Short mmCIF file of C-alpha atoms in Angstrom, two decimals:
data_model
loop_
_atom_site.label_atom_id
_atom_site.label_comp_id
_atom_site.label_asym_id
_atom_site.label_seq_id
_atom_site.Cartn_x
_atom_site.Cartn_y
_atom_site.Cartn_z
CA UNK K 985 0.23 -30.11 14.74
CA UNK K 986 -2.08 -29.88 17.81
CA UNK K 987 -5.39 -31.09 17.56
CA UNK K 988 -8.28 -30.17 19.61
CA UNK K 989 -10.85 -32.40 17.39
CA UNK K 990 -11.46 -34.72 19.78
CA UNK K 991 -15.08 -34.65 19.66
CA UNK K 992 -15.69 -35.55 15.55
CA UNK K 993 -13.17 -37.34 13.63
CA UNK K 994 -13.07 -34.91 11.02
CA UNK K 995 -11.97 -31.59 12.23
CA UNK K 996 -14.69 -28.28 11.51
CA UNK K 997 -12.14 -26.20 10.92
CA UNK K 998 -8.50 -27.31 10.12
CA UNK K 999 -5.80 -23.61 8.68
CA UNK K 1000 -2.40 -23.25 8.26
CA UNK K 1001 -2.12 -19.63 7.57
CA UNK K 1002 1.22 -17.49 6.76
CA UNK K 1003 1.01 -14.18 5.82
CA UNK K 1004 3.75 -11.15 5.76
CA UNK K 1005 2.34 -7.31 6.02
CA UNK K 1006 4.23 -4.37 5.23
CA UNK K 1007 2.49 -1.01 6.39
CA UNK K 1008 4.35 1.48 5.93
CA UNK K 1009 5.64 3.67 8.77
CA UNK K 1010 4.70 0.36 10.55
CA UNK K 1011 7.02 -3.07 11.77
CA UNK K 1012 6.55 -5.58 9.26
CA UNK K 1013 4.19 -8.41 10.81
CA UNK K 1014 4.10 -12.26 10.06
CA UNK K 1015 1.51 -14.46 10.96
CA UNK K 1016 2.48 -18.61 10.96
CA UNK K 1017 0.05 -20.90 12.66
CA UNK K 1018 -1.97 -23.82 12.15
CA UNK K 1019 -4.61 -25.09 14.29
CA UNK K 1020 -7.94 -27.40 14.07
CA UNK K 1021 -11.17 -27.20 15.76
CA UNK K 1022 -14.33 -28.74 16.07
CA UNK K 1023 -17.21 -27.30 16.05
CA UNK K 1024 -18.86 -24.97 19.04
CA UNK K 1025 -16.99 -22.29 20.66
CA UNK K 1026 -13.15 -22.10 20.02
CA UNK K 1027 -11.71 -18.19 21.56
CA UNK K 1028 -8.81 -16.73 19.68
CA UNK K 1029 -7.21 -14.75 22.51
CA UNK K 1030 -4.50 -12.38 22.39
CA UNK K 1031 -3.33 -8.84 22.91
CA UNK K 1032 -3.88 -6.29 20.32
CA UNK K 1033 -1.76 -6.59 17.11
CA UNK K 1034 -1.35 -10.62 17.59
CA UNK K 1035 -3.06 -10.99 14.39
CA UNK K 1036 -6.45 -12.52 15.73
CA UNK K 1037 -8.63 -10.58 13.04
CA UNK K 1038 -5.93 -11.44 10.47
CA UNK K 1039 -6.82 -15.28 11.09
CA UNK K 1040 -10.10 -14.56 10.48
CA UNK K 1041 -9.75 -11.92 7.11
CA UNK K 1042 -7.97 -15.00 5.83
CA UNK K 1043 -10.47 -17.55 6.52
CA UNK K 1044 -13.00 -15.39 5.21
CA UNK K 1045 -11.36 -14.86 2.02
CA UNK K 1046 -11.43 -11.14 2.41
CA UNK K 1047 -7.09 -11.53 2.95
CA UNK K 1048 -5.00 -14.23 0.83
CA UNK K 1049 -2.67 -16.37 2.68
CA UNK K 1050 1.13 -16.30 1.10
CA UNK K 1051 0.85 -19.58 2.28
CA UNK K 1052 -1.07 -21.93 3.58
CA UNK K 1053 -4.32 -24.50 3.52
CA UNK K 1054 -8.08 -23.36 4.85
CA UNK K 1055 -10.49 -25.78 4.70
CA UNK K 1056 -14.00 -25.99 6.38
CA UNK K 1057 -16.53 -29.36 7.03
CA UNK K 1058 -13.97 -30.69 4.54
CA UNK K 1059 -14.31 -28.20 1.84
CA UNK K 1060 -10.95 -26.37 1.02
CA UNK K 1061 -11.23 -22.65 0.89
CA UNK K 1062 -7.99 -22.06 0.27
CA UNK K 1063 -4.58 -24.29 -0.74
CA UNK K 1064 -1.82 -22.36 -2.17
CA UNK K 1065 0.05 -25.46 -3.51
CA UNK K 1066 -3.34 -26.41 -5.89
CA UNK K 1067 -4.20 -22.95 -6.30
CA UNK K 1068 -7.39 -22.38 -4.67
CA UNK K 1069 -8.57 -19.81 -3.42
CA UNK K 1070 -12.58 -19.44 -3.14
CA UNK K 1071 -13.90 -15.91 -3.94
CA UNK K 1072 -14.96 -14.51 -0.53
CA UNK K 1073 -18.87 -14.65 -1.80
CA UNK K 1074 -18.41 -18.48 -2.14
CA UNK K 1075 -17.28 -19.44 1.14
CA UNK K 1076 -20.19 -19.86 3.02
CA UNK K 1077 -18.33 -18.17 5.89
CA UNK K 1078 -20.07 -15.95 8.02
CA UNK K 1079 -18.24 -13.18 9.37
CA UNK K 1080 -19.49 -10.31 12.36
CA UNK K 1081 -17.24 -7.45 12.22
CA UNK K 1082 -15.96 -5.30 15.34
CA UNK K 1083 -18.05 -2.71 14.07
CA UNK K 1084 -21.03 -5.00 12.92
CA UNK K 1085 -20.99 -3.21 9.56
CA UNK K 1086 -24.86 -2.87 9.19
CA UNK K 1087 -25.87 -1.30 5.96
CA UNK K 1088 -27.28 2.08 7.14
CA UNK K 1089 -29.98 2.36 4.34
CA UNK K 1090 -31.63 -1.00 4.77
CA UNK K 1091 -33.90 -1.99 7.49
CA UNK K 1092 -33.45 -5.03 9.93
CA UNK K 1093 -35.45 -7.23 7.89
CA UNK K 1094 -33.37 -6.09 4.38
CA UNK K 1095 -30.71 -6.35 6.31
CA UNK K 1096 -31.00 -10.20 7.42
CA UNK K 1097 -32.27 -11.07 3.92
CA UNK K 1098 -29.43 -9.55 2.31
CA UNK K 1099 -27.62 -13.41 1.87
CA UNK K 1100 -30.54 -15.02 0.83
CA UNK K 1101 -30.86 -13.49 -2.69
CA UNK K 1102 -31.00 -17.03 -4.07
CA UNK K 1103 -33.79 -18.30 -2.23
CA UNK K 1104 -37.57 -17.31 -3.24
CA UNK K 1105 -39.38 -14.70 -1.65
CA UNK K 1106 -41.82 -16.51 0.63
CA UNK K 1107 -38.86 -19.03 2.07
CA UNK K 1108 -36.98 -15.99 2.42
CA UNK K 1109 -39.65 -14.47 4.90
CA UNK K 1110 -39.67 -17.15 6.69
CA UNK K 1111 -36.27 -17.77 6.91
CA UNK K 1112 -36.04 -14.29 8.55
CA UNK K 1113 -39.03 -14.68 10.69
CA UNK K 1114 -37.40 -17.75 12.54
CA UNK K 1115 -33.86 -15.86 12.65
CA UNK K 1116 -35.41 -12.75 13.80
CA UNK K 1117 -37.48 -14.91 16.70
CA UNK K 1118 -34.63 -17.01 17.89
CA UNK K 1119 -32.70 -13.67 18.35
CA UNK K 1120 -35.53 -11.93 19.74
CA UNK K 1121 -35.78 -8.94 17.68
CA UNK K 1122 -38.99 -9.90 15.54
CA UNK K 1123 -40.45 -6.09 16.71
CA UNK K 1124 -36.99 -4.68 15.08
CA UNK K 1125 -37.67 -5.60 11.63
CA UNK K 1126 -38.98 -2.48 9.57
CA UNK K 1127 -36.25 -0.01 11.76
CA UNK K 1128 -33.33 1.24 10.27
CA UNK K 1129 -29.83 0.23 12.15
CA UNK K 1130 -29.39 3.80 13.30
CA UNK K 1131 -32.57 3.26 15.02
CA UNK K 1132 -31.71 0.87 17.16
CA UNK K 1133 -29.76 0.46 20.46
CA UNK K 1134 -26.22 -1.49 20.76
CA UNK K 1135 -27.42 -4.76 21.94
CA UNK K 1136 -30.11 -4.46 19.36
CA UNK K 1137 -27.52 -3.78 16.88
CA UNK K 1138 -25.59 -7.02 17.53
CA UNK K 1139 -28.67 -9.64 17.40
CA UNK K 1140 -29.46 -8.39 13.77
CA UNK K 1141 -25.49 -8.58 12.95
CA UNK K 1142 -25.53 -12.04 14.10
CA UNK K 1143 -28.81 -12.74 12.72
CA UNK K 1144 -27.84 -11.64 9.52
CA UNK K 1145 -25.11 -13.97 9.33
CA UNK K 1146 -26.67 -17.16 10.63
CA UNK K 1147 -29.70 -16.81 8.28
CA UNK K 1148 -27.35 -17.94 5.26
CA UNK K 1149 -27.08 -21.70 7.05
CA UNK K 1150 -23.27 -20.79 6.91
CA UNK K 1151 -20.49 -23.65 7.59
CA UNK K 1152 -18.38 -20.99 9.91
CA UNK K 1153 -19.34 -18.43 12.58
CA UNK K 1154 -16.57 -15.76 12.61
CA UNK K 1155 -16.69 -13.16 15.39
CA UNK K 1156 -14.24 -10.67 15.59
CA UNK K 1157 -14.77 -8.79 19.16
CA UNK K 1158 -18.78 -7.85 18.18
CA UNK K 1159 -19.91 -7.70 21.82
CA UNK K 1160 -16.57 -5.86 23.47
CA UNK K 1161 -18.94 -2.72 24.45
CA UNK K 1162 -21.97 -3.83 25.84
CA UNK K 1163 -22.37 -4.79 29.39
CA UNK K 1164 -21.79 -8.32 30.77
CA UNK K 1165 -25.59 -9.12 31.46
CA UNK K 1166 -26.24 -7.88 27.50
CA UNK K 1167 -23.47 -9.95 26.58
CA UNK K 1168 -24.94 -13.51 28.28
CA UNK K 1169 -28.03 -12.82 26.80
CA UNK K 1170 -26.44 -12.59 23.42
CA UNK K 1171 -24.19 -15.60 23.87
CA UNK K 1172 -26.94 -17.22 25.46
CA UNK K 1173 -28.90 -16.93 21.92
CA UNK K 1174 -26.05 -17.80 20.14
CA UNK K 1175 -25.47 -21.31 21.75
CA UNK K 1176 -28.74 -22.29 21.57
CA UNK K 1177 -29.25 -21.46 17.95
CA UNK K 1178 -25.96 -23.13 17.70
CA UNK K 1179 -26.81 -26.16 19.54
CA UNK K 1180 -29.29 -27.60 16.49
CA UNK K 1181 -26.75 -26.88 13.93
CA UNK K 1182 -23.14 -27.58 15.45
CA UNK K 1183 -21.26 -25.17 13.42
CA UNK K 1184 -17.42 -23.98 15.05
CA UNK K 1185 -18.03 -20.38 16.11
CA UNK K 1186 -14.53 -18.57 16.24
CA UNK K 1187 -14.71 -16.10 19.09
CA UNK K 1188 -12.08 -13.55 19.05
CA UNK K 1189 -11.63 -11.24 21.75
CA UNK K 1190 -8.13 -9.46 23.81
CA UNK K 1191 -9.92 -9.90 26.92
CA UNK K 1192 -8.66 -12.15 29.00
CA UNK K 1193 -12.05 -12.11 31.53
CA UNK K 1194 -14.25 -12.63 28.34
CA UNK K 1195 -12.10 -15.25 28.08
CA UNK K 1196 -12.43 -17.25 30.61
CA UNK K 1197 -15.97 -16.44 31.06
CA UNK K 1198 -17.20 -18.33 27.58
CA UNK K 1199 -14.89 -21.18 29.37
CA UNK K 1200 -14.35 -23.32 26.06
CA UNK K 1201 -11.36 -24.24 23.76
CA UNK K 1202 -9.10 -20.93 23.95
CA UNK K 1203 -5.91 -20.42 20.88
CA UNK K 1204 -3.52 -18.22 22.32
CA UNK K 1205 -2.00 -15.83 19.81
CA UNK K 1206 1.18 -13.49 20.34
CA UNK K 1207 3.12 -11.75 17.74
CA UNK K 1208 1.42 -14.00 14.79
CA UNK K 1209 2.04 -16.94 16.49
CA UNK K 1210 0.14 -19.42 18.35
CA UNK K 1211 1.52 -19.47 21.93
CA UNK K 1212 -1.13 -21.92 24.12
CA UNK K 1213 -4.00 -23.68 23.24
CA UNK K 1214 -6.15 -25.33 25.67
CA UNK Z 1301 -34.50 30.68 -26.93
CA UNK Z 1302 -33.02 28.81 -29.77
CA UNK Z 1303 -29.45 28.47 -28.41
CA UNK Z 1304 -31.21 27.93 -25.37
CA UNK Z 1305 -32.98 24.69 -26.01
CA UNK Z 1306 -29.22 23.62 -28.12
CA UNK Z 1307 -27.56 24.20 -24.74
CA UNK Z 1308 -30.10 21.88 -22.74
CA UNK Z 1309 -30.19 19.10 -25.19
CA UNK Z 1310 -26.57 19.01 -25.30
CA UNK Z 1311 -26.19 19.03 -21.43
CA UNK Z 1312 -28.42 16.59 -21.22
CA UNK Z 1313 -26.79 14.35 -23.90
CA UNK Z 1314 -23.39 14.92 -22.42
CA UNK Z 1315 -24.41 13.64 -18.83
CA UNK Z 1316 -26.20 10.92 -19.59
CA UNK Z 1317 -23.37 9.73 -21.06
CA UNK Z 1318 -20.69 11.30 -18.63
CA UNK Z 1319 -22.96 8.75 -16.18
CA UNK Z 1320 -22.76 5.53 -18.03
CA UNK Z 1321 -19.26 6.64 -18.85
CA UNK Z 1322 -18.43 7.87 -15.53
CA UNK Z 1323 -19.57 5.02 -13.12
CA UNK Z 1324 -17.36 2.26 -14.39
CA UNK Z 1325 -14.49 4.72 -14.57
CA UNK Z 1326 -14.79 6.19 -11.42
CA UNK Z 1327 -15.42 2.36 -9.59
CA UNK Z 1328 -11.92 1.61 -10.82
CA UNK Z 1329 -10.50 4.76 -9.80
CA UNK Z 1330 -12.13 4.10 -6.56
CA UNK Z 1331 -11.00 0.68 -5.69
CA UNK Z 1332 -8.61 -0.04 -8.36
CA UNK Z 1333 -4.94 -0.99 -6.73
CA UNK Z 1334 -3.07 -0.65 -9.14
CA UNK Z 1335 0.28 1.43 -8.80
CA UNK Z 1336 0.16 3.47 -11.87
CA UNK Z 1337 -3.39 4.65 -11.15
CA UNK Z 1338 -2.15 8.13 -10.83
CA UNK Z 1339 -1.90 8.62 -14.79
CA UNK Z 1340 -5.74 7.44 -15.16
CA UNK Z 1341 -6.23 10.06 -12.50
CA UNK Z 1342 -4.57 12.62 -14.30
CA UNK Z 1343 -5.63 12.60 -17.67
CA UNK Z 1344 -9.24 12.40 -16.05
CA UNK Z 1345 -8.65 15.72 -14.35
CA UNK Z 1346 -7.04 17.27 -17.26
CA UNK Z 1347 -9.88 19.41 -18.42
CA UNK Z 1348 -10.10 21.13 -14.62
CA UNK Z 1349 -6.68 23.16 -15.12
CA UNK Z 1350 -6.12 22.82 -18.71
CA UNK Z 1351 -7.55 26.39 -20.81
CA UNK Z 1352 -10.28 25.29 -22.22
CA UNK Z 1353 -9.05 26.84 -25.92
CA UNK Z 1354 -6.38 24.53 -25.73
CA UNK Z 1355 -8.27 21.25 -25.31
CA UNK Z 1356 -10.49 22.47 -27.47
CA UNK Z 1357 -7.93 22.79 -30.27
CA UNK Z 1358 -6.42 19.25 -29.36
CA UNK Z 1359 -9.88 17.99 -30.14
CA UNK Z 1360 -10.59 19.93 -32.69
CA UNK Z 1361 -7.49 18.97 -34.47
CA UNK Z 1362 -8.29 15.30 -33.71
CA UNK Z 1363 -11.65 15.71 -35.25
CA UNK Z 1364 -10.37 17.26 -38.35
CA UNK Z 1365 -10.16 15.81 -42.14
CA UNK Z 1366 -6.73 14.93 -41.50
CA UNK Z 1367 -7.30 13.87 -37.08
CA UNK Z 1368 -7.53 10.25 -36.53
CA UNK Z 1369 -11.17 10.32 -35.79
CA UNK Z 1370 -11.89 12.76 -38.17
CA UNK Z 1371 -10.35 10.19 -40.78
CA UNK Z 1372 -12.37 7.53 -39.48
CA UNK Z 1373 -15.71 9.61 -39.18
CA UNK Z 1374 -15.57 10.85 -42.82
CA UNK Z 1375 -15.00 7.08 -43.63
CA UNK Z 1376 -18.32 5.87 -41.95
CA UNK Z 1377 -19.99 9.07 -42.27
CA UNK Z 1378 -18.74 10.93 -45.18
CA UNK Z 1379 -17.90 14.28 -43.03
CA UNK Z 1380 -15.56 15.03 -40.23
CA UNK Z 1381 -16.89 15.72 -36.98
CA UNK Z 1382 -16.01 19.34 -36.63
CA UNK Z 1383 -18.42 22.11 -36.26
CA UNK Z 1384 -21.39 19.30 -35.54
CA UNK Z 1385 -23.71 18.59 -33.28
CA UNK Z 1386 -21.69 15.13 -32.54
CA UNK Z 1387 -18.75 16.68 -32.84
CA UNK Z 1388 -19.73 19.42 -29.74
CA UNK Z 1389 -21.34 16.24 -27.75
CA UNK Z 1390 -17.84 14.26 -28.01
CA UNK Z 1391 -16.02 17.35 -26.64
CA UNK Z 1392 -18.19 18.30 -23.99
CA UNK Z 1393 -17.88 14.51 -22.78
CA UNK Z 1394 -13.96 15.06 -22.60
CA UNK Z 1395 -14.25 18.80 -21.10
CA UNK Z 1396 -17.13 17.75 -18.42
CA UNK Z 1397 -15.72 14.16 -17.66
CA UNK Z 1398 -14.16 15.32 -14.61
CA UNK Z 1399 -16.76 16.88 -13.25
CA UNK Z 1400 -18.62 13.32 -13.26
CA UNK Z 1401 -15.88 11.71 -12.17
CA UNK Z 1402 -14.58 13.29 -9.33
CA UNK Z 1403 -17.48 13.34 -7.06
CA UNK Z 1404 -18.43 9.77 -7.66
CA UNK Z 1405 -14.82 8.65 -6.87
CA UNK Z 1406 -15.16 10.94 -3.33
CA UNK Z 1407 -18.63 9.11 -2.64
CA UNK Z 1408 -17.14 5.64 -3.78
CA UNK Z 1409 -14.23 6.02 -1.31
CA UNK Z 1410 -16.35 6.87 1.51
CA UNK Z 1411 -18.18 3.76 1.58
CA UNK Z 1412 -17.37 2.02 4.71
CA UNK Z 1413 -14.94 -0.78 3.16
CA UNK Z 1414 -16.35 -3.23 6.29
CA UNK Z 1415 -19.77 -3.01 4.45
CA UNK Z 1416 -18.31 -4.00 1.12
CA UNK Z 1417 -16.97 -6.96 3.07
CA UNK Z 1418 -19.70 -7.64 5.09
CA UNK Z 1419 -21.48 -7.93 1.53
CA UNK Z 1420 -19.16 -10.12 0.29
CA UNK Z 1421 -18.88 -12.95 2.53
CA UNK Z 1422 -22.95 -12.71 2.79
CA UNK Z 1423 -22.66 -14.19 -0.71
CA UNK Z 1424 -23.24 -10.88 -3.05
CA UNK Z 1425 -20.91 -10.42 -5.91
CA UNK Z 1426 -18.90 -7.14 -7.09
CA UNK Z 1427 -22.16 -6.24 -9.16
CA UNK Z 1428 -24.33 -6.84 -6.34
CA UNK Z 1429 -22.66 -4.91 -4.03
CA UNK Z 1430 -22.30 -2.02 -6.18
CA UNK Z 1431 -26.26 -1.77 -7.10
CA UNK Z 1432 -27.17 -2.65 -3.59
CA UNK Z 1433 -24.44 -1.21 -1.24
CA UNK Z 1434 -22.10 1.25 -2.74
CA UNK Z 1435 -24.79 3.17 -5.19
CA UNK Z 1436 -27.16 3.67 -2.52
CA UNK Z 1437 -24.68 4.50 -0.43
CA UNK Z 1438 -23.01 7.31 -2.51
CA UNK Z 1439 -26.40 8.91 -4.10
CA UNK Z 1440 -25.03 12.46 -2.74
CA UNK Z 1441 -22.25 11.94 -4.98
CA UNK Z 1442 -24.53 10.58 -8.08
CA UNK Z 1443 -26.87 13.77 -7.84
CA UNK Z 1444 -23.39 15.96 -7.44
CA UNK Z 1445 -22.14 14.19 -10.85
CA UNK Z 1446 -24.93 14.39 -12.53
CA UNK Z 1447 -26.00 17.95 -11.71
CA UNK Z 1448 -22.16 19.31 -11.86
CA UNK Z 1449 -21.90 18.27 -15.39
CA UNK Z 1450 -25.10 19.35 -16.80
CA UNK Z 1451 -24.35 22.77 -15.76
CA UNK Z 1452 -21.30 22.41 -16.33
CA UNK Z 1453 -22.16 21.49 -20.25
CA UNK Z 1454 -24.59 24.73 -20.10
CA UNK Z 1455 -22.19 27.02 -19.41
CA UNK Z 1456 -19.04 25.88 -22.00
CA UNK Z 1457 -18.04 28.51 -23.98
CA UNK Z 1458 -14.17 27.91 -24.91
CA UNK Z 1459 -14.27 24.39 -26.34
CA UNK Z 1460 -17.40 25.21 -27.94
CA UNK Z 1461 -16.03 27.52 -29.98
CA UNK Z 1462 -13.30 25.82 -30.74
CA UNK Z 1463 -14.38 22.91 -31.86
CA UNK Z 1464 -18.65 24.18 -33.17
CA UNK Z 1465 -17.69 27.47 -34.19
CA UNK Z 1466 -21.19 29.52 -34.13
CA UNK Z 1467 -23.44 27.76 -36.32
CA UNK Z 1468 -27.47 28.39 -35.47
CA UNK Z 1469 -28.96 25.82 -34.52
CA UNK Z 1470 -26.31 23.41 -34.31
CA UNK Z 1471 -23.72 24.26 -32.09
CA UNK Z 1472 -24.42 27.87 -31.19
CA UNK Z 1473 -25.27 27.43 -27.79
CA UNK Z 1474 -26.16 29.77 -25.17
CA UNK Z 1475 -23.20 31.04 -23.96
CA UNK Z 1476 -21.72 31.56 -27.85
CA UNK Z 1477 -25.01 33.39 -28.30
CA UNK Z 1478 -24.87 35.91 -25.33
CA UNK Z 1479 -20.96 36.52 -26.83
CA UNK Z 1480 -22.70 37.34 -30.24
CA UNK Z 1481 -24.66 39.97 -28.67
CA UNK Z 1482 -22.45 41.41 -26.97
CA UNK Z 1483 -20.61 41.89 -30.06
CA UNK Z 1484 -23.34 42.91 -32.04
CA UNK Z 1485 -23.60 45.81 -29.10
CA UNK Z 1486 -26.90 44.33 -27.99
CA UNK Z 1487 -26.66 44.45 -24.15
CA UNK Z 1488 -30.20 44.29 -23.71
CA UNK Z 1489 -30.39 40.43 -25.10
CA UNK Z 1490 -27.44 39.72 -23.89
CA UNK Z 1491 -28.17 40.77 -19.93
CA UNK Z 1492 -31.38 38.32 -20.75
CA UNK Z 1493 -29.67 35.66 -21.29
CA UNK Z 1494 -26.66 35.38 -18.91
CA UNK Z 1495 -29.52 36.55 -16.32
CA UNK Z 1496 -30.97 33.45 -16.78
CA UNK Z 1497 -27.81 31.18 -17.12
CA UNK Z 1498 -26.88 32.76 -13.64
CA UNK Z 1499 -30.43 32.18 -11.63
CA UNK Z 1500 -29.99 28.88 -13.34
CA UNK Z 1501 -26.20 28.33 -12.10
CA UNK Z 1502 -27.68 29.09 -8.68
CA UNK Z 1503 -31.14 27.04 -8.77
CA UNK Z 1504 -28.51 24.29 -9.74
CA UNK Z 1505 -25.83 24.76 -6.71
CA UNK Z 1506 -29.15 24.84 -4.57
CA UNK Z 1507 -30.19 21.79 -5.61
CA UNK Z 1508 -26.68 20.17 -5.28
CA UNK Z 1509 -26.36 21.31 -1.50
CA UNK Z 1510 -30.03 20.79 -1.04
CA UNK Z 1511 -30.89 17.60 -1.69
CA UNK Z 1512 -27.36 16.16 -0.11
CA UNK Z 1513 -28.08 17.96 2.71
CA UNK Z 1514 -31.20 16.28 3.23
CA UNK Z 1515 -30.69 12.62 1.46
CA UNK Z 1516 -26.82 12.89 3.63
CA UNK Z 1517 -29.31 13.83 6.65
CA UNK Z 1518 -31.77 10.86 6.06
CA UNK Z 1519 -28.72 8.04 5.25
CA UNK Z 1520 -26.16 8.89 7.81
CA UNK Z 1521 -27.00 10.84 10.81
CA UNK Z 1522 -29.43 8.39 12.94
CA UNK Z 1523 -26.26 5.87 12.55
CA UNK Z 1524 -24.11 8.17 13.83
CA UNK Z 1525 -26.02 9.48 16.88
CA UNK Z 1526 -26.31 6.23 18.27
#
């Protein structure tokens, strides 16, 4: 096994993932890797199909493994040899899809609060208010996401995900279509609301200058394997 | 106006239980994966090609003294369930369930499956996502269910007979009445009532494409003109 933990003894993140799909009308795909990081930035890089968001469905308990051992700040997620396997809703993974997946009929605000059912009202406001400042979209809050522009659209996506203190930032290509200047602004955010908390942020993305330009710990994938990590 | 009022209690009977019935049923139908879903799907759609006399006779013969439920209802109740009231609610449940169904299962499935996930890993359980995600979401579909099988319920005429006969008051219901005018030769009482099941039949289509045009209008189309 490689290790890239060289910064905390414990690793953030440590998976060993294998899982076979069969579409139909479709090659059958498998996916065998295993791979720690610490927490910050790691980019999971590869072409289309490699099996990037795969990596991530399974970490966020939204795919199950055929195989494998997921485990987060030390907490396992998922072991197929002791049987666990945490409901999705239990993870305390937080997860930005491609397409951000907003719910349409909330606004902003019900939007961000949407994790933090558990926690009373007033800390829930505030909770909000400070996730809503750091991502500069405090003036967003009673709109509706169709209401919105792009950029706008991913601060409250990754707003609404950090606001649940998760252990995991999962980003599966959220910024691919806004410009580059958008896109340091965002990231910009992101590492600084990151820097307080020190949670590993997996960044996946097929493109090889987005890449380069976040400039941190890159995994490699090809054909649902890992092929370089640096 | 007697088999009027009959006709609207029982509709409204009938989907208010089609909807408790109907959204648990039509959840699993919706997301359930497993492979011999298909029979579920077709017994549920049954009553849309199946003549209405013949269900009607099916349940009527279940309901009778010698039926399995008529056994057991003359057991609790000491009478069978034929030519009642109940008896007319249970079968308009069976002939209308589709028409609940159906659209709720459509709405269901179109639910982005990336916001069911997206609720998931933000901590909300299946429950949670359904009252807070998937219902909202699919409210075209509720008002389609709901509407579709009250009118539907208004306007049975084949299972009713079958199974309530023509009993005033109890299950002669508006469309059995406007047939007993008709044979009694009185068109003029007849033509007043199917009149008024017909502006009613298109008040309620109005409504259907009405208020999904607008509620579909006010959910969706900002999102998707960005």
């Amino acid at each position: 096994m490689v290790t890239m933990a060289n910064e905390m003894n414990r690793p953030a993140l440590a998976a060993r993932i294998r899982k076979e799909r069969h579409n139909p009308g479709h090659p059958s795909f498998t996916l065998d890797i295993e791979f720690e990081i610490p927490a910050g930035f790691t980019i999971l890089f590869g072409p289309s199909g490699a099996g990037k968001s795969t990596v991530l469905d399974c970490i966020a308990g939204l795919l199950r493994p055929d195989r494998g051992h997921i485990s987060v700040d030390g907490t396992i997620l998922f072991d197929d040899r002791s049987r666990i396997d945490l409901p999705s809703h239990t993870r305390s993974v937080a997860y930005v899809f491609q397409n951000l997946a907003l719910f349409p009929h909330m606004s902003v605000e019900k939007n961000v609060t949407y994790g933090l059912v558990n926690l009373p009202k007033p800390q829930r406001a505030a909770k909000a208010r400070e996730i809503l400042q750091a991502f500069h979209i405090e003036n967003l809050a009673s709109r509706k996401p169709g209401e919105i522009s792009g950029g706008e659209r991913q601060r409250v996506a990754l707003a609404r995900s950090l606001v649940t203190s998760p252990k995991i930032l999962l980003l599966d290509e959220p910024l691919s279509a806004l410009d580059a200047e958008l896109k340091t602004s965002i990231i910009a955010d992101l590492r600084a609301w990151n820097s307080a908390r020190q949670i590993p942020i997996l960044y996946v993305t097929h493109s090889s200058e987005e890449a380069d330009a976040l400039g941190e710990r890159t995994i490699t994938l090809d054909h649902g394997k890992i092929a370089q990590q640096q | 106006m007697d088999s009027l009022l009959l006709s609207v209690r029982l509709a409204l009977l009938v989907s208010a239980i089609l909807f408790v019935l109907g959204i648990p049923l039509a959840y699993w139908l919706a997301y359930s994966r497993w492979r011999a879903k298909f029979l579920v799907e077709a017994v549920v759609a049954l009553p849309l090609i199946l003549p209405p006399t013949v269900l009607g006779f099916y349940v009527l013969v279940a309901m009778g003294s010698r039926g399995p439920l008529g056994k057991f209802w003359q057991a609790e109740f000491g009478h069978t369930l034929a030519f009642t009231f109940t008896g007319l609610v249970l079968a308009s449940v069976l002939y209308s369930l589709p028409f609940t169904v159906q659209p709720l299962v459509a709405s269901f499935e179109n639910v982005d499956r990336q916001l069911l996930n997206a609720s998931a890993v933000l901590g909300a359980n299946r429950l949670r996502t359904f009252f807070r995600v998937i219902l909202p979401l699919s409210l075209p579909g509720v008002i389609t269910a709901l509407v579709l099988s009250f009118a539907h319920t208004i306007g049975e005429f084949g299972v009713v007979l079958m199974v309530g006969g023509n009993l005033p008051g109890v299950t002669r219901t508006v469309s059995i009445d406007i047939y007993d005018h008709v044979q009694s030769l009185e068109y003029a009482e007849a033509s007043r009532m199917a009149l008024l099941l017909l502006l009613f039949s298109f008040v309620v289509l109005c409504i259907v494409y009405g208020v999904n045009r607008h509620i579909g209008r006010r959910l969706w189309s900002p999102w998707l003109t960005k």
